[in-house]
PDB file of C-alpha atoms in Angstrom:
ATOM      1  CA  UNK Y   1      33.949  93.717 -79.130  1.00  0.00           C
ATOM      2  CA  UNK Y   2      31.680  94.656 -76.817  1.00  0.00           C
ATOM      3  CA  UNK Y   3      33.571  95.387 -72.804  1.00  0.00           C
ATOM      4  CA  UNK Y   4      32.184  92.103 -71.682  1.00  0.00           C
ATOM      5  CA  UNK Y   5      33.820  90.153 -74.692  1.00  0.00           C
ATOM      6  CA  UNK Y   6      36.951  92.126 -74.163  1.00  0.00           C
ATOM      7  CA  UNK Y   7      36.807  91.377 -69.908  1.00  0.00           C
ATOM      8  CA  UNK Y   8      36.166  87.369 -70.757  1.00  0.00           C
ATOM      9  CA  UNK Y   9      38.962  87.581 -72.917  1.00  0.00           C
ATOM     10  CA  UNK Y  10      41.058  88.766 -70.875  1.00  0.00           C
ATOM     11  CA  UNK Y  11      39.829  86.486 -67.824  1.00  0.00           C
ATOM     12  CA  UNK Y  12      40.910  83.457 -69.918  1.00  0.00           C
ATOM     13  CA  UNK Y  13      44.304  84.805 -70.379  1.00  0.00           C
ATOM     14  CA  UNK Y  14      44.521  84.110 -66.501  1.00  0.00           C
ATOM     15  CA  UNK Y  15      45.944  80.768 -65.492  1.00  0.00           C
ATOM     16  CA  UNK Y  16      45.486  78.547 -62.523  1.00  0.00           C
ATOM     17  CA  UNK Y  17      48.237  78.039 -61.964  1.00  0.00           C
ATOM     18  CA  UNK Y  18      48.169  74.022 -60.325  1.00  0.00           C
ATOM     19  CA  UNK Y  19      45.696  72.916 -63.033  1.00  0.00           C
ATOM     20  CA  UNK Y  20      47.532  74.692 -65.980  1.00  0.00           C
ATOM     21  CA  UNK Y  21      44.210  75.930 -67.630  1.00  0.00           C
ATOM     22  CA  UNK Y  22      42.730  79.444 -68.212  1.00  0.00           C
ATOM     23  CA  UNK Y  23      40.230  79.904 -64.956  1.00  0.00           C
ATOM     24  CA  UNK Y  24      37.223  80.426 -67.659  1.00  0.00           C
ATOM     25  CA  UNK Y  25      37.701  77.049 -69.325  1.00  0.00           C
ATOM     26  CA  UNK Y  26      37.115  75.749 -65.373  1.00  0.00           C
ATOM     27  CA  UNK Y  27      34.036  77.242 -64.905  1.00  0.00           C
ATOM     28  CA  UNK Y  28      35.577  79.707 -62.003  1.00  0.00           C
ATOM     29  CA  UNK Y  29      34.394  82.627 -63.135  1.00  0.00           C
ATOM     30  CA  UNK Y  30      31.226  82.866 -61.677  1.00  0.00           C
ATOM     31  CA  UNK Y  31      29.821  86.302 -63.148  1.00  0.00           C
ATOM     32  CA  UNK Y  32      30.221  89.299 -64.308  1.00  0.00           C
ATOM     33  CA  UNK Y  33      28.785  92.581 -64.389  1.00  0.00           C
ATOM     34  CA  UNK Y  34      29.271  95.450 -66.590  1.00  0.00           C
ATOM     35  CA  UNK Y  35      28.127  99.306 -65.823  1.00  0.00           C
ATOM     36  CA  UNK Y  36      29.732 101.837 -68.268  1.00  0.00           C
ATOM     37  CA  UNK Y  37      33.210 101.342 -67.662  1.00  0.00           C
ATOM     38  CA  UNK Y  38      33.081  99.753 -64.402  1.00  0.00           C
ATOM     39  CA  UNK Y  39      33.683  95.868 -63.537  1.00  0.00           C
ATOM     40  CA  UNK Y  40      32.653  93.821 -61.112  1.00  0.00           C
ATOM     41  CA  UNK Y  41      33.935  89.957 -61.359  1.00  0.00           C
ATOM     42  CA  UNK Y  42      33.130  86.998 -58.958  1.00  0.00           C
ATOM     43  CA  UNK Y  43      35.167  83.958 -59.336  1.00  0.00           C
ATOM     44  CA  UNK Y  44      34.378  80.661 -57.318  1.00  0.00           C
ATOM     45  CA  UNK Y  45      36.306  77.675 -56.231  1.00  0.00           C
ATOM     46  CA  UNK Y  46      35.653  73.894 -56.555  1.00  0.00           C
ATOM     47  CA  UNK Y  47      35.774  73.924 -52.465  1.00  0.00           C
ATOM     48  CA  UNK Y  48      36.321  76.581 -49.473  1.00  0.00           C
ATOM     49  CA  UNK Y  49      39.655  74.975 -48.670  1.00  0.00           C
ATOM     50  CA  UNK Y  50      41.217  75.332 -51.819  1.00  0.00           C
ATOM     51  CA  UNK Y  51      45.183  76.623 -51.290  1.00  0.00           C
ATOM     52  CA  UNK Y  52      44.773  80.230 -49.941  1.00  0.00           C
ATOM     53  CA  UNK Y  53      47.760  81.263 -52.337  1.00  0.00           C
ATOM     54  CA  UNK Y  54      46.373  79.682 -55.270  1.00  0.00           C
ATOM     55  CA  UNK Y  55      43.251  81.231 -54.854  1.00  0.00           C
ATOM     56  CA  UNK Y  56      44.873  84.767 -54.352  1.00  0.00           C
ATOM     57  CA  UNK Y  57      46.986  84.280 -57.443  1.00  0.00           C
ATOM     58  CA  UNK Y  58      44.523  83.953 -59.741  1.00  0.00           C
ATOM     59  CA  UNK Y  59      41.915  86.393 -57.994  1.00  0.00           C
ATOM     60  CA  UNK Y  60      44.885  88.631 -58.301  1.00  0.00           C
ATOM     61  CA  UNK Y  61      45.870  88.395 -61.822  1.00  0.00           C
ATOM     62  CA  UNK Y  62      41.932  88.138 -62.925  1.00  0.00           C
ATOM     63  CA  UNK Y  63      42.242  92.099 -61.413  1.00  0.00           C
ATOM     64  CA  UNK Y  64      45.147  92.625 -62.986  1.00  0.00           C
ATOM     65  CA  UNK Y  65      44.110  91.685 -66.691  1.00  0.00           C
ATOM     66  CA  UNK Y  66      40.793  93.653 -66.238  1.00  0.00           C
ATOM     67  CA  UNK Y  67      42.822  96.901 -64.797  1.00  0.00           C
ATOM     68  CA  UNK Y  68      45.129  96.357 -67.776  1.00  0.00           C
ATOM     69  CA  UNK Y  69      42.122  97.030 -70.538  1.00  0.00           C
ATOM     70  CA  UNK Y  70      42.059 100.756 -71.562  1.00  0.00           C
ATOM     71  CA  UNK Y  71      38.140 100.090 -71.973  1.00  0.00           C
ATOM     72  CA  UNK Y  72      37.792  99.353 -67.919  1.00  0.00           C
ATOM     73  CA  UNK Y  73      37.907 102.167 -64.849  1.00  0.00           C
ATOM     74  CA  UNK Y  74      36.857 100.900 -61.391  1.00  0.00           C
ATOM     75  CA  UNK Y  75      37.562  96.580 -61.366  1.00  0.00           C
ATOM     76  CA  UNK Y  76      36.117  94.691 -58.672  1.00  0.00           C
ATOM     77  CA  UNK Y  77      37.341  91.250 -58.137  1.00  0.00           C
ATOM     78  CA  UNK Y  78      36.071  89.010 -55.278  1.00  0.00           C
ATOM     79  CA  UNK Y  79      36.170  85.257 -54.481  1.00  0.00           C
ATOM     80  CA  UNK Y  80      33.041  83.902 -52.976  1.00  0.00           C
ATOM     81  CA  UNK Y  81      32.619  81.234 -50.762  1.00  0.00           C
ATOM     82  CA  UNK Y  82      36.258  80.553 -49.299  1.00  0.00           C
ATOM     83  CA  UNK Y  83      37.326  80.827 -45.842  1.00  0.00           C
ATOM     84  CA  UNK Y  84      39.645  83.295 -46.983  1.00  0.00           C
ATOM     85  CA  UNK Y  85      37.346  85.077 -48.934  1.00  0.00           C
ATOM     86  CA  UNK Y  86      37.182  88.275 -46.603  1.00  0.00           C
ATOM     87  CA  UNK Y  87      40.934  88.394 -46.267  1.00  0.00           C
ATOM     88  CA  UNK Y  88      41.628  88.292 -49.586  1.00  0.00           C
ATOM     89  CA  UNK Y  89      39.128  90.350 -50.813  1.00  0.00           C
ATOM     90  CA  UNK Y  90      40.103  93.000 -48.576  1.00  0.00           C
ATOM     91  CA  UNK Y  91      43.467  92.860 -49.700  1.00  0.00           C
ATOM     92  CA  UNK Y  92      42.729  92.912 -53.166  1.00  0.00           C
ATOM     93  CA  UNK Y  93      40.183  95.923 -53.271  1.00  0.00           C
ATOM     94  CA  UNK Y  94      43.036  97.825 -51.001  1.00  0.00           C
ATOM     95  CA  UNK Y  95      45.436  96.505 -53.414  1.00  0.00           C
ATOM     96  CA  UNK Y  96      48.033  95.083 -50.483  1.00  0.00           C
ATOM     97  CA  UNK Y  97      50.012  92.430 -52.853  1.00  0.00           C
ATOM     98  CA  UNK Y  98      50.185  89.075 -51.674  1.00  0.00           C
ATOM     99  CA  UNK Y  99      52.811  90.057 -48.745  1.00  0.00           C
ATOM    100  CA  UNK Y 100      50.270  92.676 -47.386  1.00  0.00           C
ATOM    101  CA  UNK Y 101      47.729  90.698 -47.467  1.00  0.00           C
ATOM    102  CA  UNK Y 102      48.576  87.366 -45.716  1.00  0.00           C
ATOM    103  CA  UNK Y 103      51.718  89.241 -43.762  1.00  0.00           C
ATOM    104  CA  UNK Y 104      53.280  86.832 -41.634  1.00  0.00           C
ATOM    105  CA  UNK Y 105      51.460  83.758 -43.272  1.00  0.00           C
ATOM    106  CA  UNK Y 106      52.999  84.327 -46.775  1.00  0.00           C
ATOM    107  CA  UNK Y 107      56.188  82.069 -46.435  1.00  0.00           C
ATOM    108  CA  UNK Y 108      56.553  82.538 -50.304  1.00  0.00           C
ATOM    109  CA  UNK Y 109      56.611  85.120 -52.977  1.00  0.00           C
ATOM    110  CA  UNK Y 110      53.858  84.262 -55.610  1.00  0.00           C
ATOM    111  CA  UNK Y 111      56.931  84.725 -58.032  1.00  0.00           C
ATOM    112  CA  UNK Y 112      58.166  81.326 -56.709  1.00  0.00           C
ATOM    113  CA  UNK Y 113      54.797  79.800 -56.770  1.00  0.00           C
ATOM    114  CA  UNK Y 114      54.633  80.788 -59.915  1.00  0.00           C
ATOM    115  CA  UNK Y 115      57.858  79.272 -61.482  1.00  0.00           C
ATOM    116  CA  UNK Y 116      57.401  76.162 -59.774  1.00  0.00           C
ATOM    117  CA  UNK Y 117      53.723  76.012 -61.863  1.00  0.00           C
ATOM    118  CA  UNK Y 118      55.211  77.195 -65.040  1.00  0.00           C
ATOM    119  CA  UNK Y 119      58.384  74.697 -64.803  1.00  0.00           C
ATOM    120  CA  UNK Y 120      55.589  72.227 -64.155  1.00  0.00           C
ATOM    121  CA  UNK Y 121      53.260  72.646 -66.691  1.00  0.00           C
ATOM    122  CA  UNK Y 122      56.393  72.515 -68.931  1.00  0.00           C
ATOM    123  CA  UNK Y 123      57.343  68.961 -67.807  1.00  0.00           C
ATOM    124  CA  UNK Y 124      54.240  67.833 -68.739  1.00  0.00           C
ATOM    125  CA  UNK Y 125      53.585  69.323 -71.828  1.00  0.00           C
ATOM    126  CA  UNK Y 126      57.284  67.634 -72.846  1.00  0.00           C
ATOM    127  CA  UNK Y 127      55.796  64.837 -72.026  1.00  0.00           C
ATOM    128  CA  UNK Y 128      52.613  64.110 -73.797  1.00  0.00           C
ATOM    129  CA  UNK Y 129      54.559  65.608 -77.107  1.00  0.00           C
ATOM    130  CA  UNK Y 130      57.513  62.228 -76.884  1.00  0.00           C
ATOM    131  CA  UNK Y 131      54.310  60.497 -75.757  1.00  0.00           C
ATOM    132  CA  UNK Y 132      52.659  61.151 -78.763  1.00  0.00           C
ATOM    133  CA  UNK Y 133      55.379  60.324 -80.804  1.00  0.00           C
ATOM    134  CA  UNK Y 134      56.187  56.798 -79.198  1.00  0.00           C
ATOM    135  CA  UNK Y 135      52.194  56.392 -80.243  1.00  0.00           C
ATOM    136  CA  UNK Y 136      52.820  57.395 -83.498  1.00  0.00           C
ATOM    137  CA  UNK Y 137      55.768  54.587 -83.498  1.00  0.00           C
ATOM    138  CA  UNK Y 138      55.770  51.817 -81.082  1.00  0.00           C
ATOM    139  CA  UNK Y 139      58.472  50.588 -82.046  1.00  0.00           C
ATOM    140  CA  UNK Y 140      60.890  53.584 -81.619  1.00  0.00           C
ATOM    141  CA  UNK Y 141      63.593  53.207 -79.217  1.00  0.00           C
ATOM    142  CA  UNK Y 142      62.705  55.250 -75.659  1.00  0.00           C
ATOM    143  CA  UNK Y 143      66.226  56.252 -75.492  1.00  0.00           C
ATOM    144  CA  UNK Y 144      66.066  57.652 -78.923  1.00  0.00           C
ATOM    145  CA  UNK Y 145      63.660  60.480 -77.418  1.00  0.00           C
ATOM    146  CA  UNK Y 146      66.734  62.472 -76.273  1.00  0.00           C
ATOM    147  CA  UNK Y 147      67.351  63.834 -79.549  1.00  0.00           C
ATOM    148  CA  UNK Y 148      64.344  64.592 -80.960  1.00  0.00           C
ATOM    149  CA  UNK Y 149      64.022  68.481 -81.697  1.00  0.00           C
ATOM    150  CA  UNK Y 150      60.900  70.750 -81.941  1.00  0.00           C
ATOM    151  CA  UNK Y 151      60.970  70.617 -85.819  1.00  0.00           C
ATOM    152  CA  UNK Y 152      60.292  66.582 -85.417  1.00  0.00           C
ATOM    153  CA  UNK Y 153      57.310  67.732 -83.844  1.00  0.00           C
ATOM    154  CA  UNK Y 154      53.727  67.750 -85.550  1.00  0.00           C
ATOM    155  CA  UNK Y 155      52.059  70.678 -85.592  1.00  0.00           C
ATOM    156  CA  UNK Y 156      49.127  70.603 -83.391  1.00  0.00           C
ATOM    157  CA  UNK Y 157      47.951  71.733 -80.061  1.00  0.00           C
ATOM    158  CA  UNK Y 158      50.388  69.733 -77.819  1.00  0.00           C
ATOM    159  CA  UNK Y 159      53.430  71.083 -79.801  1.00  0.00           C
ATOM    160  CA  UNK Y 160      51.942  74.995 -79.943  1.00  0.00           C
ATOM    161  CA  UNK Y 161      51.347  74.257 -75.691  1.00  0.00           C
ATOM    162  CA  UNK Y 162      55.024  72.973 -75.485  1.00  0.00           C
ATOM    163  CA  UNK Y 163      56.058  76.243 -77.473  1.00  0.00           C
ATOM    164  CA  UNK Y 164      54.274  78.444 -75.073  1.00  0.00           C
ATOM    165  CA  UNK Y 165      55.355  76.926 -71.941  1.00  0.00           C
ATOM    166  CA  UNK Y 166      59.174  77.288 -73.294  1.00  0.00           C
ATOM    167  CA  UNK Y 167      58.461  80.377 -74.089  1.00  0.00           C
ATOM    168  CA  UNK Y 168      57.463  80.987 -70.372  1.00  0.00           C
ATOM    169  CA  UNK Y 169      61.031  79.682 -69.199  1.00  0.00           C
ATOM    170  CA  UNK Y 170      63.420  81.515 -71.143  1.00  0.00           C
ATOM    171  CA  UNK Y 171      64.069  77.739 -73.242  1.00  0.00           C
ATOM    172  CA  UNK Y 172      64.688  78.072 -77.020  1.00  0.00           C
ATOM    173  CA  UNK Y 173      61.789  77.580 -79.886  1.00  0.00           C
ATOM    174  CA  UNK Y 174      64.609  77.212 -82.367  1.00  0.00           C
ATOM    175  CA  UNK Y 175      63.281  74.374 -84.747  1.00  0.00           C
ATOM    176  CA  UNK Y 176      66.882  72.782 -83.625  1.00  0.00           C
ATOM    177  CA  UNK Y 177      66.238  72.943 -80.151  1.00  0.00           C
ATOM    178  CA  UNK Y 178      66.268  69.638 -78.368  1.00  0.00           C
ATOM    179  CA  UNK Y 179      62.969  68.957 -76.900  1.00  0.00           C
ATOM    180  CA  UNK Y 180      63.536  66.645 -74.056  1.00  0.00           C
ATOM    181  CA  UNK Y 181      65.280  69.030 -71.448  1.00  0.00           C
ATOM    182  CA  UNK Y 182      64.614  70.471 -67.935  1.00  0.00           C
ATOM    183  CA  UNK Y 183      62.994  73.403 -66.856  1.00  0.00           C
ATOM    184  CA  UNK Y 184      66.967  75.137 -66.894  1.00  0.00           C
ATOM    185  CA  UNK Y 185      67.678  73.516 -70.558  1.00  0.00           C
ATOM    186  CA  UNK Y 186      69.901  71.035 -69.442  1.00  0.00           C
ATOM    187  CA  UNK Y 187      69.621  67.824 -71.636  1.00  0.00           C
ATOM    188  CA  UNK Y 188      69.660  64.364 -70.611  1.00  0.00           C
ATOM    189  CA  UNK Y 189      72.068  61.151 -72.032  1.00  0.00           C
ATOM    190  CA  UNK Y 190      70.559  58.256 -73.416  1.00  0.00           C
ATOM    191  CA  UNK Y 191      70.603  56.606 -70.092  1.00  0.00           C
ATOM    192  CA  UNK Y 192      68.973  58.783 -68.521  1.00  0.00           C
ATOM    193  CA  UNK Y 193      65.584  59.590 -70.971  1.00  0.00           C
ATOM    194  CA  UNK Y 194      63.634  56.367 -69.504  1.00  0.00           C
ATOM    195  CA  UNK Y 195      63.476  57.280 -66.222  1.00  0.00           C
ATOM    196  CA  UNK Y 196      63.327  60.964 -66.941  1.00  0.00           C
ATOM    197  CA  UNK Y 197      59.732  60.561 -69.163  1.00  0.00           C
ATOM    198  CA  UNK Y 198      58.799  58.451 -66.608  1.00  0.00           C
ATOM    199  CA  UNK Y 199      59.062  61.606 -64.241  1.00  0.00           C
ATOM    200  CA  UNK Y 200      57.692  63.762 -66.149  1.00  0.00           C
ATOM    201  CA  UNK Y 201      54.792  61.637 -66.820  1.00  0.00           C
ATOM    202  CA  UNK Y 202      54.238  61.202 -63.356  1.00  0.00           C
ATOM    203  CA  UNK Y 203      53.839  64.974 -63.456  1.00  0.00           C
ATOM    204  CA  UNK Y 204      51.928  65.250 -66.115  1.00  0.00           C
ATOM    205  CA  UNK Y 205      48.949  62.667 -65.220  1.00  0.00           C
ATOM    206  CA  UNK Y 206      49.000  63.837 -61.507  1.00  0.00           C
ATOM    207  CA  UNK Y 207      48.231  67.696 -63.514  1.00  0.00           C
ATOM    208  CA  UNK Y 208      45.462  65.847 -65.499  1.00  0.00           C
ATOM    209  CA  UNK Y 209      44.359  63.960 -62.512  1.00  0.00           C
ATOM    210  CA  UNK Y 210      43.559  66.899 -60.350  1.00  0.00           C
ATOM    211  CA  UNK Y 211      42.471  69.283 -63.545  1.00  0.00           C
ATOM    212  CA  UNK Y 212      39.804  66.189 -63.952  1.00  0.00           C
ATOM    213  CA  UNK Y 213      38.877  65.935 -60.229  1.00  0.00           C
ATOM    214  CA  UNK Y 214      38.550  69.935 -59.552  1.00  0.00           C
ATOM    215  CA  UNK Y 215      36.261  70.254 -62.678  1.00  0.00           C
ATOM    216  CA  UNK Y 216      33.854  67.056 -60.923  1.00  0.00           C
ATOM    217  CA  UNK Y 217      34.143  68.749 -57.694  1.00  0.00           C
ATOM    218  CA  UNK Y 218      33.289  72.192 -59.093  1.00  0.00           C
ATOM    219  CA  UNK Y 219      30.304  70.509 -61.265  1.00  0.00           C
ATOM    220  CA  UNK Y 220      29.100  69.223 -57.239  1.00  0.00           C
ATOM    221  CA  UNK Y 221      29.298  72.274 -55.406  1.00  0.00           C
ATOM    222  CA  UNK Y 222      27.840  74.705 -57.590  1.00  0.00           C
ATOM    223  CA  UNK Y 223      24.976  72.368 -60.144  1.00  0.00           C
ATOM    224  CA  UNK Y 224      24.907  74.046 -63.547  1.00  0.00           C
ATOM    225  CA  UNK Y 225      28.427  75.020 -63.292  1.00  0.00           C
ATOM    226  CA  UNK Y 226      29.026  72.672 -66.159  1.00  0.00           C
ATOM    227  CA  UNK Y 227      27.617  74.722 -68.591  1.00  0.00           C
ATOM    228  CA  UNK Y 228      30.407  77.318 -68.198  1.00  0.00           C
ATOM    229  CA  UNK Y 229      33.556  74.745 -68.579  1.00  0.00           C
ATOM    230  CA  UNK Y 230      35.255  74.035 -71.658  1.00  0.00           C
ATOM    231  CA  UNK Y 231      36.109  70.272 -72.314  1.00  0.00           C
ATOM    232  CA  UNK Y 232      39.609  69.611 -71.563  1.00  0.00           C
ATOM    233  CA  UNK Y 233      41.698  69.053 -74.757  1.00  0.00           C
ATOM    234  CA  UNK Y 234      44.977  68.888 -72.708  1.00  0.00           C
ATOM    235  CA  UNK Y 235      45.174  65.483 -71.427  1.00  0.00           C
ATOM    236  CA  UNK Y 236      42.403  63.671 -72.850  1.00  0.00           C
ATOM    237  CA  UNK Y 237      42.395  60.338 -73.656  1.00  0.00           C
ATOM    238  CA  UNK Y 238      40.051  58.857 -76.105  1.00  0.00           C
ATOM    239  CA  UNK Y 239      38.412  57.125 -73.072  1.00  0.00           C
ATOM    240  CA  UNK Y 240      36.743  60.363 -72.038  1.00  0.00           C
ATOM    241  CA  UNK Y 241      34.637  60.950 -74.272  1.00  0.00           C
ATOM    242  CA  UNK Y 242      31.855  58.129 -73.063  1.00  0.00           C
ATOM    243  CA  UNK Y 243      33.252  58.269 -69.454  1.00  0.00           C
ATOM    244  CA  UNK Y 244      30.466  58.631 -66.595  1.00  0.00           C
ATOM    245  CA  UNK Y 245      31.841  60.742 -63.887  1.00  0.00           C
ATOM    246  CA  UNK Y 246      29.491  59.278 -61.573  1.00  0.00           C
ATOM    247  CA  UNK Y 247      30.325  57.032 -58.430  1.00  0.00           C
ATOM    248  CA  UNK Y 248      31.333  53.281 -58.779  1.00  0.00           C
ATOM    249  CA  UNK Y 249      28.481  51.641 -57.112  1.00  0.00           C
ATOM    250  CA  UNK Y 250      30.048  49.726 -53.725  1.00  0.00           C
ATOM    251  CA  UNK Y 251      28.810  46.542 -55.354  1.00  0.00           C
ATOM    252  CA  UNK Y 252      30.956  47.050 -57.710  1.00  0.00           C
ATOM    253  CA  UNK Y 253      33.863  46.737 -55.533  1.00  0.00           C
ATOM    254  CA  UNK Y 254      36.009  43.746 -54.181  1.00  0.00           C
ATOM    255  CA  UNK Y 255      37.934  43.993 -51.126  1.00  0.00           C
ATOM    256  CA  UNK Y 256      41.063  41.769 -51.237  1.00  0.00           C
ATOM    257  CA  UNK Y 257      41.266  38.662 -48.517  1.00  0.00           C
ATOM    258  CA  UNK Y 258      42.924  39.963 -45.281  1.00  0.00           C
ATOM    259  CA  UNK Y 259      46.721  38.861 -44.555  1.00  0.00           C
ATOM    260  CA  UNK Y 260      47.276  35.903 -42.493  1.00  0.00           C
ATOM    261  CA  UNK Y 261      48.321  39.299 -40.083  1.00  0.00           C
ATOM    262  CA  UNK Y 262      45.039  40.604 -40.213  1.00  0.00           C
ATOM    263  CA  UNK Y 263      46.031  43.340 -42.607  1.00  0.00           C
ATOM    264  CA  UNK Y 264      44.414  43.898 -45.792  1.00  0.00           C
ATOM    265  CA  UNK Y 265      46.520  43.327 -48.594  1.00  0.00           C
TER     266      UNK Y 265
END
């Protein structure tokens, strides 16, 4: 591989870490330059506001996969078009941390953000695997999902994704592992499944829902940005592929009779 193969490799190992996708499948990274041995990378944002801690997570860990190649020297990472974007690229090319960086403002350590993401992305993973099963066979009993274990699964993406994000958390692969358990491993009774996939899908389309929504806002802000994102294979539906992510026209719309209160209902 040539070092720009090897440096967009490596960029897509690097996660964001609310969306759950590699930042290369979004369309983030913006461009990159190769001279001899040297890097310089420019990743973008679907707005200037995004979170200040997401955006120095994966800024930071885009610098710290190139660094990592044997093939790369001097790595420049910057983030364009943020109102943070001086900070943080100041604190990156000085190589402050997170801490250093944002001082008093960090109130976390990106090793908590971090879990909280990972244990995330493993709810919903979880979920679209039972999901998938309970489409497979309607007629299976919710409750019955409790004791399903990763050898019941099929093997396909969703399963390899749920492997990866166990992985991740220190939870067993084991083919006799029980599939349906929290982020610590604990399992759930009978009882309790319903309500729990009903969490966890909650989770998991609220992931989707913002994965599909950064991608449209992304596709706004910066036109031809399209061209650079990968379709999304984790949570789609067959719906999306003839969806139109334009506007609904207003006409389109009807507002609900007001309340005898005067409130809209």
């Amino acid at each position: 591989m040539t070092l720009h193969d090897e440096v967009m490799t490596a960029l897509g190992a690097v996660i964001d870490p609310e969306l759950d996708e590699p930042i290369t499948d979004l369309g983030f990274v913006r461009s990159v330059a190769v001279d001899d041995h040297d890097v310089e990378v420019h990743l973008r944002l679907p707005t200037s506001f995004c979170s200040p801690n997401f955006a120095y997570l994966m800024a930071s860990d885009a610098k710290d996969a190139l660094t990592g190649l044997d093939s790369t020297q001097h790595v420049v990472v910057e983030l364009d078009d943020h109102h943070d974007s001086e900070l943080i690229n100041t604190g990156l090319a000085a190589d402050a941390g997170y801490r250093g960086t944002f001082k008093h403002e960090a109130h976390e350590s990106l090793d908590e953000l971090r879990n909280t993401f990972i244990r995330k992305a493993h709810t919903a993973a979880m979920e679209r695997c039972l999901t998938g099963l309970l489409r497979a066979d309607p007629d299976r009993p919710i409750e019955n999902l409790g004791t399903v274990t990763l050898a019941e699964l099929p093997d396909d993406d969703h399963t390899a994704a749920l492997l990866r994000r166990r992985s991740a958390l220190g939870l067993s692969t084991a083919p006799t592992a029980i599939v349906m358990v929290d982020a610590d491993g604990a399992t759930y009774t009978p009882e309790q499944v319903p309500m729990a996939l009903r969490r966890a899908r909650s989770t998991r389309i609220s992931i989707d829902g913002n994965a599909h929504f950064c991608r449209g806002l992304l596709r706004t802000r910066y036109p031809g940005s399209e061209d650079d994102q990968a379709p999304r294979l984790l949570g789609s539906e067959p719906a999306d592929v003839s969806y139109d992510p334009t506007f609904i026209p207003l006409s389109d719309l009807t507002v609900r009779p007001a309340s005898p209160e005067g409130a809209l209902l």
